[in-house]
Short mmCIF file of C-alpha atoms in Angstrom, two decimals:
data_model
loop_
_atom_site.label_atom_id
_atom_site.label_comp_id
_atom_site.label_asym_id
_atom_site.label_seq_id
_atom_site.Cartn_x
_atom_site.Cartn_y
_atom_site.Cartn_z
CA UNK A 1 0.00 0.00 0.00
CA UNK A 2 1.58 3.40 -1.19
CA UNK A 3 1.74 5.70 1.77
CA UNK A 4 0.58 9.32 1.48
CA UNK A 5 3.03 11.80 1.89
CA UNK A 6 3.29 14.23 5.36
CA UNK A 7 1.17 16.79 5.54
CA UNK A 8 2.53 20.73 5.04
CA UNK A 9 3.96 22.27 8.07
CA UNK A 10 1.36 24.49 9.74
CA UNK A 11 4.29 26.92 8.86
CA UNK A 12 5.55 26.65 5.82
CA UNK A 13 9.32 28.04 3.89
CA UNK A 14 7.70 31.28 2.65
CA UNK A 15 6.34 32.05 5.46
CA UNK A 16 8.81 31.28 7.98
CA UNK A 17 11.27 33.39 5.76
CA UNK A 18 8.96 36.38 5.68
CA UNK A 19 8.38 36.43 9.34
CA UNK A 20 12.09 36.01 10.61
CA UNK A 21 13.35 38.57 7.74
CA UNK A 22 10.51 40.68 9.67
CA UNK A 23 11.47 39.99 13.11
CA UNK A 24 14.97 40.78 12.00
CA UNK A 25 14.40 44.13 10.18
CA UNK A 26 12.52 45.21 13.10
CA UNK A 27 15.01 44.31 15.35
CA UNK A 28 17.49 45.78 13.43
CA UNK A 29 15.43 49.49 12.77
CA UNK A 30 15.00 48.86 16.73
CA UNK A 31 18.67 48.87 17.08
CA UNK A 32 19.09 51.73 14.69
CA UNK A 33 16.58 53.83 16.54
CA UNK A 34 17.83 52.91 19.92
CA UNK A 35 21.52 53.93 18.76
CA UNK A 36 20.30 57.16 16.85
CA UNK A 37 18.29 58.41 20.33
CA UNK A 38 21.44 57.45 22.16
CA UNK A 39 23.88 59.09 20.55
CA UNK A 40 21.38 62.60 20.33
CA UNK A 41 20.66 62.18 24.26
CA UNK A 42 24.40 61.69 24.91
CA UNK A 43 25.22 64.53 22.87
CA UNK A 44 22.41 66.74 24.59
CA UNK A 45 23.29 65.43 28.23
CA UNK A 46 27.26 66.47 27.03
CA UNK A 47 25.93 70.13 26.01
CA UNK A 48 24.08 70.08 29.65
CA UNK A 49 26.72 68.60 30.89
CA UNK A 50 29.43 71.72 29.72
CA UNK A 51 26.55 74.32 30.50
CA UNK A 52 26.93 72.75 34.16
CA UNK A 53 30.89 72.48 34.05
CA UNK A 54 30.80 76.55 32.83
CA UNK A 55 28.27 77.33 35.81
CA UNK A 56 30.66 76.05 38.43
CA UNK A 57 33.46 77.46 36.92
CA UNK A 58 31.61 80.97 36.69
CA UNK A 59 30.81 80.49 40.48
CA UNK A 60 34.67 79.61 41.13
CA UNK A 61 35.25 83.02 39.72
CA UNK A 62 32.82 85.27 41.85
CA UNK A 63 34.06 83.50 44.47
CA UNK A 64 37.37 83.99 43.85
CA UNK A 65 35.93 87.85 43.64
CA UNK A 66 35.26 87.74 47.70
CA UNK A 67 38.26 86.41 48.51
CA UNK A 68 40.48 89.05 46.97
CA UNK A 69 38.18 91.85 48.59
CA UNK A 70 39.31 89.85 51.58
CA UNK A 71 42.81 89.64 51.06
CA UNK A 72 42.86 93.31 49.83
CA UNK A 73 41.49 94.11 53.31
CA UNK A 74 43.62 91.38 55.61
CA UNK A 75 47.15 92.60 53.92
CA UNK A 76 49.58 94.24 56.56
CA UNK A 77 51.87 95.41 53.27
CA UNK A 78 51.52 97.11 50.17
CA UNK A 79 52.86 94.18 48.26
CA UNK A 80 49.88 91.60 49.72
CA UNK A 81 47.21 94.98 48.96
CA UNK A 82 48.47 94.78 45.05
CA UNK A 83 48.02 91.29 44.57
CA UNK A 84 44.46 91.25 46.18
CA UNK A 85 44.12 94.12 44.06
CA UNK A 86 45.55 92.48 40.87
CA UNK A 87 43.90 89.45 41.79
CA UNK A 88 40.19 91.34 41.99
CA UNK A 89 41.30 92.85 38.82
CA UNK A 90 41.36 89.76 37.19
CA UNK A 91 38.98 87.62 38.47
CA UNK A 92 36.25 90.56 37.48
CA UNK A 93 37.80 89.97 33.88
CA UNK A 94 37.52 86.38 33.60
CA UNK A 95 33.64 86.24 35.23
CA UNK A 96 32.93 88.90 32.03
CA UNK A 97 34.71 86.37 29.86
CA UNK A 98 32.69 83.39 31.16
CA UNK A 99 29.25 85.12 31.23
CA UNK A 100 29.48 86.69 27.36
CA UNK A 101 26.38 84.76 26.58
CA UNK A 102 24.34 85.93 29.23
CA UNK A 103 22.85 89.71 29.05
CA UNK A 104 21.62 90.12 32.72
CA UNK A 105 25.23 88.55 34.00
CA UNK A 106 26.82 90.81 31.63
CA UNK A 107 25.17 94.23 33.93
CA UNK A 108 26.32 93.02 36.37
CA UNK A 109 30.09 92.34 35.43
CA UNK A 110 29.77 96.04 34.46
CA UNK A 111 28.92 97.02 37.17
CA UNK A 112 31.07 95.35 39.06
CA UNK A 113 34.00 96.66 36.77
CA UNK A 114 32.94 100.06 38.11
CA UNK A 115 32.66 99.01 41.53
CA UNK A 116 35.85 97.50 41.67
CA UNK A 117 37.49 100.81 39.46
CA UNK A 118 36.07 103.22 42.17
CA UNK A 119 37.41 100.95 45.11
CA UNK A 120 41.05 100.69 44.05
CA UNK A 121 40.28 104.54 43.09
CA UNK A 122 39.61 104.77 47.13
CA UNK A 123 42.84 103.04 48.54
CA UNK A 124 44.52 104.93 45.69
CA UNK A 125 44.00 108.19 47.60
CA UNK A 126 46.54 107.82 50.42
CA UNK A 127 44.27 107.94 52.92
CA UNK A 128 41.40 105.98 52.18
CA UNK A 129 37.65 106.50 54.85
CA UNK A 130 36.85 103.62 56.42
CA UNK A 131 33.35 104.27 55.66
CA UNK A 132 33.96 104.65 51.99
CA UNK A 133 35.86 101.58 51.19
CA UNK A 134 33.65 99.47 53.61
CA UNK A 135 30.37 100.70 51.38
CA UNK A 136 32.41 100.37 48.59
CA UNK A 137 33.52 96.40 49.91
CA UNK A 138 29.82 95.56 50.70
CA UNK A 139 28.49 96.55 47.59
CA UNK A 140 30.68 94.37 45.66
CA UNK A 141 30.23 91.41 47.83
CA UNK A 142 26.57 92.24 47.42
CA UNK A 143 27.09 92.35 43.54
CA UNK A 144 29.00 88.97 43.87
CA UNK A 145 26.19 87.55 45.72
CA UNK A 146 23.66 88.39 43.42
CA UNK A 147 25.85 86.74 40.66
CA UNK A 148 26.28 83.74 42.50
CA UNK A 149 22.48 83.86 43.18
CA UNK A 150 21.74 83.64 39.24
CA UNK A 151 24.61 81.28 38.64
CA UNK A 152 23.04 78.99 41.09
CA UNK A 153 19.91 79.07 39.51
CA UNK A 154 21.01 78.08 36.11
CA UNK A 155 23.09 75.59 37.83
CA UNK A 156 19.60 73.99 39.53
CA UNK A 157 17.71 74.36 35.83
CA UNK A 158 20.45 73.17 33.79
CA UNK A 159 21.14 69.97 36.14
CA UNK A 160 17.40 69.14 36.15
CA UNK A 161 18.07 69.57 32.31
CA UNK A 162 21.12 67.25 32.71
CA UNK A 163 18.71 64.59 35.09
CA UNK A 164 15.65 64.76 32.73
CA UNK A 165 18.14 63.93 29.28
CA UNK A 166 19.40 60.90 31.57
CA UNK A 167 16.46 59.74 32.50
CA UNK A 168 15.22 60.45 28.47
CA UNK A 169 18.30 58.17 27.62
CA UNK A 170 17.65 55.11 30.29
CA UNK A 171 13.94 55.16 28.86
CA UNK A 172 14.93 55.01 25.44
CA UNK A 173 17.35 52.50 26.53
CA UNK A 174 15.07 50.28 28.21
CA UNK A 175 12.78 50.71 25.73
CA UNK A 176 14.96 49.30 23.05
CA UNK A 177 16.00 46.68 25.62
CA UNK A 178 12.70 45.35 26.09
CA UNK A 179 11.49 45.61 22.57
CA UNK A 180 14.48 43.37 21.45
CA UNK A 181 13.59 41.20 23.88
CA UNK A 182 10.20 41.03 22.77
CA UNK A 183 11.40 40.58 19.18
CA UNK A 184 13.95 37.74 20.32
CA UNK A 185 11.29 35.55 22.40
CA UNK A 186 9.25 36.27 19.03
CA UNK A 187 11.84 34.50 16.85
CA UNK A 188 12.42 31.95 19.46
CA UNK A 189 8.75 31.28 19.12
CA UNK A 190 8.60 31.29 15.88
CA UNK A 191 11.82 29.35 15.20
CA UNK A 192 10.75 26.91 17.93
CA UNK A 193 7.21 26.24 15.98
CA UNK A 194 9.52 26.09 12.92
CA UNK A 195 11.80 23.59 13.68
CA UNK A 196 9.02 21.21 15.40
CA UNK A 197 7.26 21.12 12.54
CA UNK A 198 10.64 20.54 10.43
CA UNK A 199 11.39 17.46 13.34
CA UNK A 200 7.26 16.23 12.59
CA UNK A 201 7.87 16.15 8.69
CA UNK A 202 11.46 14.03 9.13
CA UNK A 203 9.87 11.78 11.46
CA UNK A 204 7.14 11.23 8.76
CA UNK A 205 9.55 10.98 6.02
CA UNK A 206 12.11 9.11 7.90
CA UNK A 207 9.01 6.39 8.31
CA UNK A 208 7.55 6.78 4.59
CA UNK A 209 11.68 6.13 3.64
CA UNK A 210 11.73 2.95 5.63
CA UNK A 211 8.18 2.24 4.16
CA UNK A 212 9.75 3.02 0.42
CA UNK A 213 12.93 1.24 1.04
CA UNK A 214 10.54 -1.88 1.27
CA UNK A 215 8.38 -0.75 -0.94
CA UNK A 216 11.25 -0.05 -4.01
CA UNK A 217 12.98 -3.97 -2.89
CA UNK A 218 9.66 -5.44 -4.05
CA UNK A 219 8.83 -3.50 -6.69
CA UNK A 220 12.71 -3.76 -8.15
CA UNK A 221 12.03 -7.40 -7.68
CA UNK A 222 8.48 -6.98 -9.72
CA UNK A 223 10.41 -5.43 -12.37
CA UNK A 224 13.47 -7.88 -12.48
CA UNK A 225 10.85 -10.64 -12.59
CA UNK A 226 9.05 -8.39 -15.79
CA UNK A 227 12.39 -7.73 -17.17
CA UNK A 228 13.55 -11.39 -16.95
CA UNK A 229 9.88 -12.45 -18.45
CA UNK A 230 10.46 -10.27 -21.15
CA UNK A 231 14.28 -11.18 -22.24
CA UNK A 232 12.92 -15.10 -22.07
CA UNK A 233 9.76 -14.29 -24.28
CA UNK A 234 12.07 -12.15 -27.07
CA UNK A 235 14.80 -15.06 -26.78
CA UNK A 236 11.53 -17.73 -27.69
CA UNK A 237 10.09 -15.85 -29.52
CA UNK A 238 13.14 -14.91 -31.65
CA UNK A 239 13.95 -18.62 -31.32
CA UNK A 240 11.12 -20.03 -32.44
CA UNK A 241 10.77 -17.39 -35.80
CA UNK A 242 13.97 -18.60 -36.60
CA UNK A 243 12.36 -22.18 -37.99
CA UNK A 244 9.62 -21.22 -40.06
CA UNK A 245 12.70 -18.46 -41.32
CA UNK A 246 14.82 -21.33 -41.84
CA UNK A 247 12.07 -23.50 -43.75
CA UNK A 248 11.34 -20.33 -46.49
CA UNK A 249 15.19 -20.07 -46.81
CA UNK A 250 15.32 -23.17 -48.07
CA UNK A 251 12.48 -23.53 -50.18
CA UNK A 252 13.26 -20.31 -51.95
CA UNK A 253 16.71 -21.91 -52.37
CA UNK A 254 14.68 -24.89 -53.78
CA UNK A 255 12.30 -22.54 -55.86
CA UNK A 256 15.39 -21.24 -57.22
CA UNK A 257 17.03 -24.29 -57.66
CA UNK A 258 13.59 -25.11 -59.98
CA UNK A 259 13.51 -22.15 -62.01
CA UNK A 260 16.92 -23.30 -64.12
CA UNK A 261 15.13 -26.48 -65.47
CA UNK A 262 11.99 -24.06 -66.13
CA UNK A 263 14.13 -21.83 -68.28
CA UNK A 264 15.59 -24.79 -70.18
CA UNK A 265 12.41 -26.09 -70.87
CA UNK A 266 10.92 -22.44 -72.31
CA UNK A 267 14.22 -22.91 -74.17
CA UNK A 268 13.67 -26.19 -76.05
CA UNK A 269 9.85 -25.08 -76.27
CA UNK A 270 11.20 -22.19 -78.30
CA UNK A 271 13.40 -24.19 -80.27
CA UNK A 272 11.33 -27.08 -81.55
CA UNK A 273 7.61 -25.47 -80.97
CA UNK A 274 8.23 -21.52 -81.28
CA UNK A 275 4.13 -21.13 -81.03
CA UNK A 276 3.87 -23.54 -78.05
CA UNK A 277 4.92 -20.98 -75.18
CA UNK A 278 3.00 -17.58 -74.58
CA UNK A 279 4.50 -14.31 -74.53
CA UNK A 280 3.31 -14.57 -70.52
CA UNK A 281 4.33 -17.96 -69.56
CA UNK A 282 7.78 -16.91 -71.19
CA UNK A 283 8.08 -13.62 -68.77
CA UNK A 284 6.89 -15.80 -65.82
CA UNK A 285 9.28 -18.13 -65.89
CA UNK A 286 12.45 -15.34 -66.91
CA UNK A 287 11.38 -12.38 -65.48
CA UNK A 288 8.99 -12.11 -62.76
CA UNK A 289 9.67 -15.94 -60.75
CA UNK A 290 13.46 -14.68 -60.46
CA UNK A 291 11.98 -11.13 -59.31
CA UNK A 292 9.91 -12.70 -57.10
CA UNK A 293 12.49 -14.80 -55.17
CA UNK A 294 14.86 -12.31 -55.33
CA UNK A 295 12.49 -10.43 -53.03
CA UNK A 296 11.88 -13.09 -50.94
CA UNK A 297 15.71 -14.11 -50.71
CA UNK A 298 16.53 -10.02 -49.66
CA UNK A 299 13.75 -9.88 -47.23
CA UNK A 300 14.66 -13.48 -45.08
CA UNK A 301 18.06 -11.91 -45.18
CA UNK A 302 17.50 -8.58 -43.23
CA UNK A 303 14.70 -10.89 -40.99
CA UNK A 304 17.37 -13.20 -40.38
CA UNK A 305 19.85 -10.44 -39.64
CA UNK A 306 16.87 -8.75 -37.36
CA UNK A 307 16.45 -12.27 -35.43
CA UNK A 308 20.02 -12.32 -35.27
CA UNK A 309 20.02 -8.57 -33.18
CA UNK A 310 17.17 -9.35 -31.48
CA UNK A 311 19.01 -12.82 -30.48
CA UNK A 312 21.89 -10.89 -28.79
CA UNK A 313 19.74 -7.96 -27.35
CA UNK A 314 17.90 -10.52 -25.40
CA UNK A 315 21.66 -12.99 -24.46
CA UNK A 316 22.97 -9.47 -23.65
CA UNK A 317 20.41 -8.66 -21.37
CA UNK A 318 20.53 -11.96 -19.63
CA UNK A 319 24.29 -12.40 -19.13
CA UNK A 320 25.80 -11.87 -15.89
CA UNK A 321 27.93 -9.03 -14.82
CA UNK A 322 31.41 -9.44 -14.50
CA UNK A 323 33.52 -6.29 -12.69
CA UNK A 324 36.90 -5.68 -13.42
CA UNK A 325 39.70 -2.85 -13.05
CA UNK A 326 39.49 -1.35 -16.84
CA UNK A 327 42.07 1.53 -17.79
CA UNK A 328 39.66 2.71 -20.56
CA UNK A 329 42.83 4.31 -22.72
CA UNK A 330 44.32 0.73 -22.97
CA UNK A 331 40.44 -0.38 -23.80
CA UNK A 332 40.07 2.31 -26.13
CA UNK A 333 43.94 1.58 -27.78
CA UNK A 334 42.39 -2.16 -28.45
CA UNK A 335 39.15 -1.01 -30.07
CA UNK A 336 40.62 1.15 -32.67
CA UNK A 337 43.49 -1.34 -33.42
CA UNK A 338 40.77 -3.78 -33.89
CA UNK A 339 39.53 -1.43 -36.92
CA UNK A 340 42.71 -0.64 -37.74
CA UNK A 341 42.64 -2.13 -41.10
CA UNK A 342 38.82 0.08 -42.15
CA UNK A 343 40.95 3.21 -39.93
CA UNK A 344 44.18 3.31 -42.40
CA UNK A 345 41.81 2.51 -45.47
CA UNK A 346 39.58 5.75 -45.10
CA UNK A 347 42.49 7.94 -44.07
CA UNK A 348 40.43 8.37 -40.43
CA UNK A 349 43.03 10.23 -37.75
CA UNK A 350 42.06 8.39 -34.02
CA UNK A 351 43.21 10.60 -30.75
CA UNK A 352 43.17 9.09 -27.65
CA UNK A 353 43.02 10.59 -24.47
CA UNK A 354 46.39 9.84 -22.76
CA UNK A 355 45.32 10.04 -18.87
CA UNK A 356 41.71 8.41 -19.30
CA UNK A 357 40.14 7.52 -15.97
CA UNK A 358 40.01 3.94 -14.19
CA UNK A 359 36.85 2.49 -13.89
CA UNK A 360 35.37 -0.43 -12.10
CA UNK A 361 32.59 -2.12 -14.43
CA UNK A 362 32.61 -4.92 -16.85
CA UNK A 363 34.86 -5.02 -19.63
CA UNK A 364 32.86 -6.88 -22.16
CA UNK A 365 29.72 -4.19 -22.33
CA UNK A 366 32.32 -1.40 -22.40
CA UNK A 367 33.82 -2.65 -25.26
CA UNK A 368 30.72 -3.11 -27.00
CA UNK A 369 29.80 1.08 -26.16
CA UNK A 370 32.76 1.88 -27.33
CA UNK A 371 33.01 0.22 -29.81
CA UNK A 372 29.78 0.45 -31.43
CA UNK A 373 30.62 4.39 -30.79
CA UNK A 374 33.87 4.75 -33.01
CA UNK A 375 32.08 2.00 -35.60
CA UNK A 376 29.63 4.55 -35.98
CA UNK A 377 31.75 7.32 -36.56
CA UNK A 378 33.73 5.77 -39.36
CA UNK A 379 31.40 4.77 -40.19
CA UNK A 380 29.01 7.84 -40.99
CA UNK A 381 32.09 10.26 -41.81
CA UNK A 382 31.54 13.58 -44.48
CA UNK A 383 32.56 12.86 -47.75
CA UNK A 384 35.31 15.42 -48.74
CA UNK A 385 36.76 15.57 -45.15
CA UNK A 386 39.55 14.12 -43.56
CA UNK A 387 37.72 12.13 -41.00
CA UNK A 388 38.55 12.92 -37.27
CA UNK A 389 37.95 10.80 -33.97
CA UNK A 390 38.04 12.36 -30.60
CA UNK A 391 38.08 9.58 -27.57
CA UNK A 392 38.17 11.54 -23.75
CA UNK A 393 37.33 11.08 -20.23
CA UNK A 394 37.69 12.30 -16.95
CA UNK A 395 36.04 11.18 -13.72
CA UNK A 396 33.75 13.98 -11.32
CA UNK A 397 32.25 13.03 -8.31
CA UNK A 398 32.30 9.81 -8.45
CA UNK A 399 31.10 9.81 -12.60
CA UNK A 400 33.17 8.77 -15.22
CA UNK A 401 32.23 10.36 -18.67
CA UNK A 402 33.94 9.32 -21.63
CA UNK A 403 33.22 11.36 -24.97
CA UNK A 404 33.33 9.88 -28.25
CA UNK A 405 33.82 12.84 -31.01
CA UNK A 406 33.54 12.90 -34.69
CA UNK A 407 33.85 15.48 -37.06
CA UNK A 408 31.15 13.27 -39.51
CA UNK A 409 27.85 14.31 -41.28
CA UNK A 410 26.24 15.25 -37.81
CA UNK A 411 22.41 13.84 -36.76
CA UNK A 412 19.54 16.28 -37.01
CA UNK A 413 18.25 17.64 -33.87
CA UNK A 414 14.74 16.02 -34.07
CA UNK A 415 16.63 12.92 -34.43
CA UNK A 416 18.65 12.86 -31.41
CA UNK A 417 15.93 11.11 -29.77
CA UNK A 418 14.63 8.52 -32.19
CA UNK A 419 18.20 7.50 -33.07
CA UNK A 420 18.17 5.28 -29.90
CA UNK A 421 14.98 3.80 -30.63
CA UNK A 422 15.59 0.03 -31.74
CA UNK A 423 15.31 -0.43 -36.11
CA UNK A 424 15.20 3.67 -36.35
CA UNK A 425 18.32 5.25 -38.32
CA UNK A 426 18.67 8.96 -38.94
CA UNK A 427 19.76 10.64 -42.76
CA UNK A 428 21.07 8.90 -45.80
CA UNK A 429 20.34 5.48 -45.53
CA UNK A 430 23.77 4.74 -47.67
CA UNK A 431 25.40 2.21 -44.94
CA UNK A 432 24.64 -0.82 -44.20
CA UNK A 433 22.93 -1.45 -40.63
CA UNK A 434 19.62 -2.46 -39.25
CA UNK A 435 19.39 0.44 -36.42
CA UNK A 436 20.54 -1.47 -33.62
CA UNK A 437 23.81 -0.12 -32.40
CA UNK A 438 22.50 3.04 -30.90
CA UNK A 439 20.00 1.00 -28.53
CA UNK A 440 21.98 -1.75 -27.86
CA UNK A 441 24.98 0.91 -26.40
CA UNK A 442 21.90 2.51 -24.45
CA UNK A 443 20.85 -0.83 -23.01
CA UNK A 444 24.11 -1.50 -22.17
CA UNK A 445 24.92 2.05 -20.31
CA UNK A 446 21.04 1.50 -18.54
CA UNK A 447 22.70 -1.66 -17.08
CA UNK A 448 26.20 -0.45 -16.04
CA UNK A 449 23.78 2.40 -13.91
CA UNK A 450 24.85 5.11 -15.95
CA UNK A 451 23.34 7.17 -19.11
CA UNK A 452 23.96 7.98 -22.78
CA UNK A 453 23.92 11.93 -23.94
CA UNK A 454 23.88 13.10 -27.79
CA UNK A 455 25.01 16.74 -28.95
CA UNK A 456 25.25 17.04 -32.50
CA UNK A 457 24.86 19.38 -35.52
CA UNK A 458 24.11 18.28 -38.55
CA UNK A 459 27.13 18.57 -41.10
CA UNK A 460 29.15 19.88 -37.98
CA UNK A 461 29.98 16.55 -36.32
CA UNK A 462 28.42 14.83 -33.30
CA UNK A 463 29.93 13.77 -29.72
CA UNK A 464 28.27 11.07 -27.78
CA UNK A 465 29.26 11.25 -23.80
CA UNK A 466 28.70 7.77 -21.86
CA UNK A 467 27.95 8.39 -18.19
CA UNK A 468 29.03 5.62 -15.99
CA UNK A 469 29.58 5.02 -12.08
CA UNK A 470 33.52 5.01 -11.54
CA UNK A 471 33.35 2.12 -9.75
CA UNK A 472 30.17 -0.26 -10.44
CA UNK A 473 29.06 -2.20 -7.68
CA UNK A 474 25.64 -3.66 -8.62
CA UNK A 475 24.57 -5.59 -11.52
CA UNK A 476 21.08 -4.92 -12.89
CA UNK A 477 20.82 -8.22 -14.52
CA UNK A 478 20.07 -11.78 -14.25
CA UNK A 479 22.57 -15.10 -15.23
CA UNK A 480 21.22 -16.81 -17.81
#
């Protein structure tokens, strides 16, 4: 019983393919999104994160502002005095520097420019009041306060800044994390559902291949047993036509055998009675009998010749394999030296392949390929020129193909078929054959489990290419 094959996968090739090439793309734009936002939220949180730096550094400044009002005040000597002074001078100058982008910060350096101008103007004097330089100290610490006082809060606004672009880049983060999670349980899933099915449809096939294996062991038996049936009934039959064949050989022989006293006797009729014989019975017996088993003789001969093919088709068929080492250049050396004689006679140039493969098959039936090959091909050569032969081969993976090549009249390319058919020849029907040779080299290449390819062009040349296991390990036939 023939066993119906698995089912589809729930989820089949296509679809598999589209979905994973999905998953992937979206992880992938995931990734690419996830990186963009990163690397604009690290950028922004760097900006914030100068803004900041610049803040402090602005405060370090006023600060700095204080302490040289400080140390302007606490200096015994006129030396310490002019380096608080110089050092007020300066700091004033960088905080201006620092605070260029900010309008209201600007004022107030200005101000505190003057402020600091009219104090050193004070202790410039000689004889600075007390009261005077200590309004004049107050106000700039005042000044300096208010500075730090606006510095601070642009530090507070640009740190929350800073906080909420971190905070941006962990959710955009965490985002991405969790969305190529999602995406990678997804193709997990998917991949999972995938490959059970794949494991369901190999269990199934692994159990319709043990159901096959049995199933092709008795149907190759079936056919061996058909096969065998058939050889036997073409060898009887082939056999047995031979007889009656034999029986109108020989009476035609007799008939002919006949007609010589028949035409001696029209002959004396003539002679002593010229009236006796008709005009008819006189063409009967010279013309038309002879005609007639003429005919007869020519068409026993090509049956005879047909029984004859048919005869070792069928002994072919049924005689048992025999596997050897063959070194097919050696093989191929013997063939043409074989046909030497017909070779030299028709001026036909034979090259040989010098480093043909080594196969493992049966001499005889590769003797009979190749030979019926290069038979052909002298065979069937182009009037007008020099005939050339081209035997090759090489071995690939585990093949050996050996090409036969002729530079002859070519075969037509609807023939390339037919001209392995059995009794069917292709073009000028000027050579003797019955239109075996072609099948009888396919039979034999079925049997040595390889194959028989044709490429030809008519008036060009054909090359015939024999396919055949390198080394041959089963034989398809029966012993006789």
């Amino acid at each position: 019983m023939v066993q119906t094959p698995p089912a589809t996968p729930s989820l089949d090739n296509r679809r598999f393919n589209r979905i994973v090439l999905a998953l992937l793309g979206g992880g992938f734009l995931a990734l690419l999104i996830a990186g963009g936002a990163t690397v604009v939220l690290l950028l922004r949180n760097e900006e914030q994160s100068g803004w900041v730096r610049h803040t402090y550094e602005v405060e370090r400044h006023v600060a700095a502002i204080q302490l040289s009002l400080a140390r302007m005040r606490a200096s015994p000597g006129r030396d310490g005095f002019q380096q608080g002074q110089e050092q007020l001078r300066n700091e004033v100058a960088e905080v201006g520097k620092l605070t260029v982008d900010n309008p209201v910060q600007q004022q107030n350096v200005a101000e505190l420019t003057r402020r600091a101008v009219a104090l050193e103007n004070l202790y410039d004097a000689g004889t600075p009041d007390d009261a005077a330089v200590g309004g004049a100290e107050t106000a700039l610490r005042e000044l300096a306060l208010k500075m730090l006082r606006i510095e601070r809060a642009l530090l507070t606004q640009r740190t929350g800044v800073e906080e909420q672009g971190a905070y941006t880049l962990y959710g955009v983060l965490g985002m991405s994390g969790v969305l190529l999670l999602l995406l990678g349980a997804g193709s997990m899933l998917i991949i999972r559902r995938y490959t059970n099915s794949l494991t369901d449809v190999h269990a199934q096939l692994r159990v319709l291949n043990e159901g096959l294996e049995d199933a092709v062991a008795v149907r190759t038996v079936d056919l061996q047993r058909a096969n065998d049936e058939i050889q036997r009934f073409a060898y009887i039959v082939s056999h047995d036509l031979r007889s009656p064949l034999v029986n109108v050989m020989g009476f035609t022989a007799e008939l002919e055998a006949s007609s010589t006293p028949l035409l001696a006797l029209i002959a004396d009729v003539e002679a002593q009675s010229p009236g006796l014989a008709t005009e008819a019975a006189k063409v009967a017996i010279r013309e038309d009998i002879p005609e007639a088993i003429g005919f007869i003789r020519s068409s026993t001969q090509k049956m005879d010749r047909l029984i004859n093919a048919i005869l070792r088709l069928s002994r072919e068929g049924r005689r048992t394999i025999s596997l050897e080492r063959l070194e097919l250049n050696g093989l191929a050396h013997g063939i043409v030296d074989n046909m030497r004689h017909r070779i030299d006679e028709l001026g036909v140039e034979i090259v040989i392949d010098p480093d043909m493969p080594v196969i493992v098959s049966d001499r005889l039936a590769v003797e009979q390929i190749l030979g019926n090959l290069v038979e052909n091909a002298v065979k069937y050569l182009k009037p007008g020129r020099p005939g050339l032969i081209e035997i090759s081969g090489k071995t690939r993976f585990g093949r050996a193909m050996i090409d036969v090549t002729d530079n002859g009249r070519g075969i037509d390319q609807r023939d390339h078929d037919r001209v392995f058919d059995l009794f069917r020849r292709s073009g000028e029907q000027d050579q003797p054959g019955e239109g075996i040779g072609l099948a009888h080299v396919r039979a034999l290449a079925y049997r040595l489990g390889g194959t028989i390819h044709l490429r030809s062009e008519l008036g060009t040349g054909s090359t015939f290419t024999i396919i055949l296991p390198a080394a041959f390990s089963g034989d398809k036939g029966t012993s006789q």
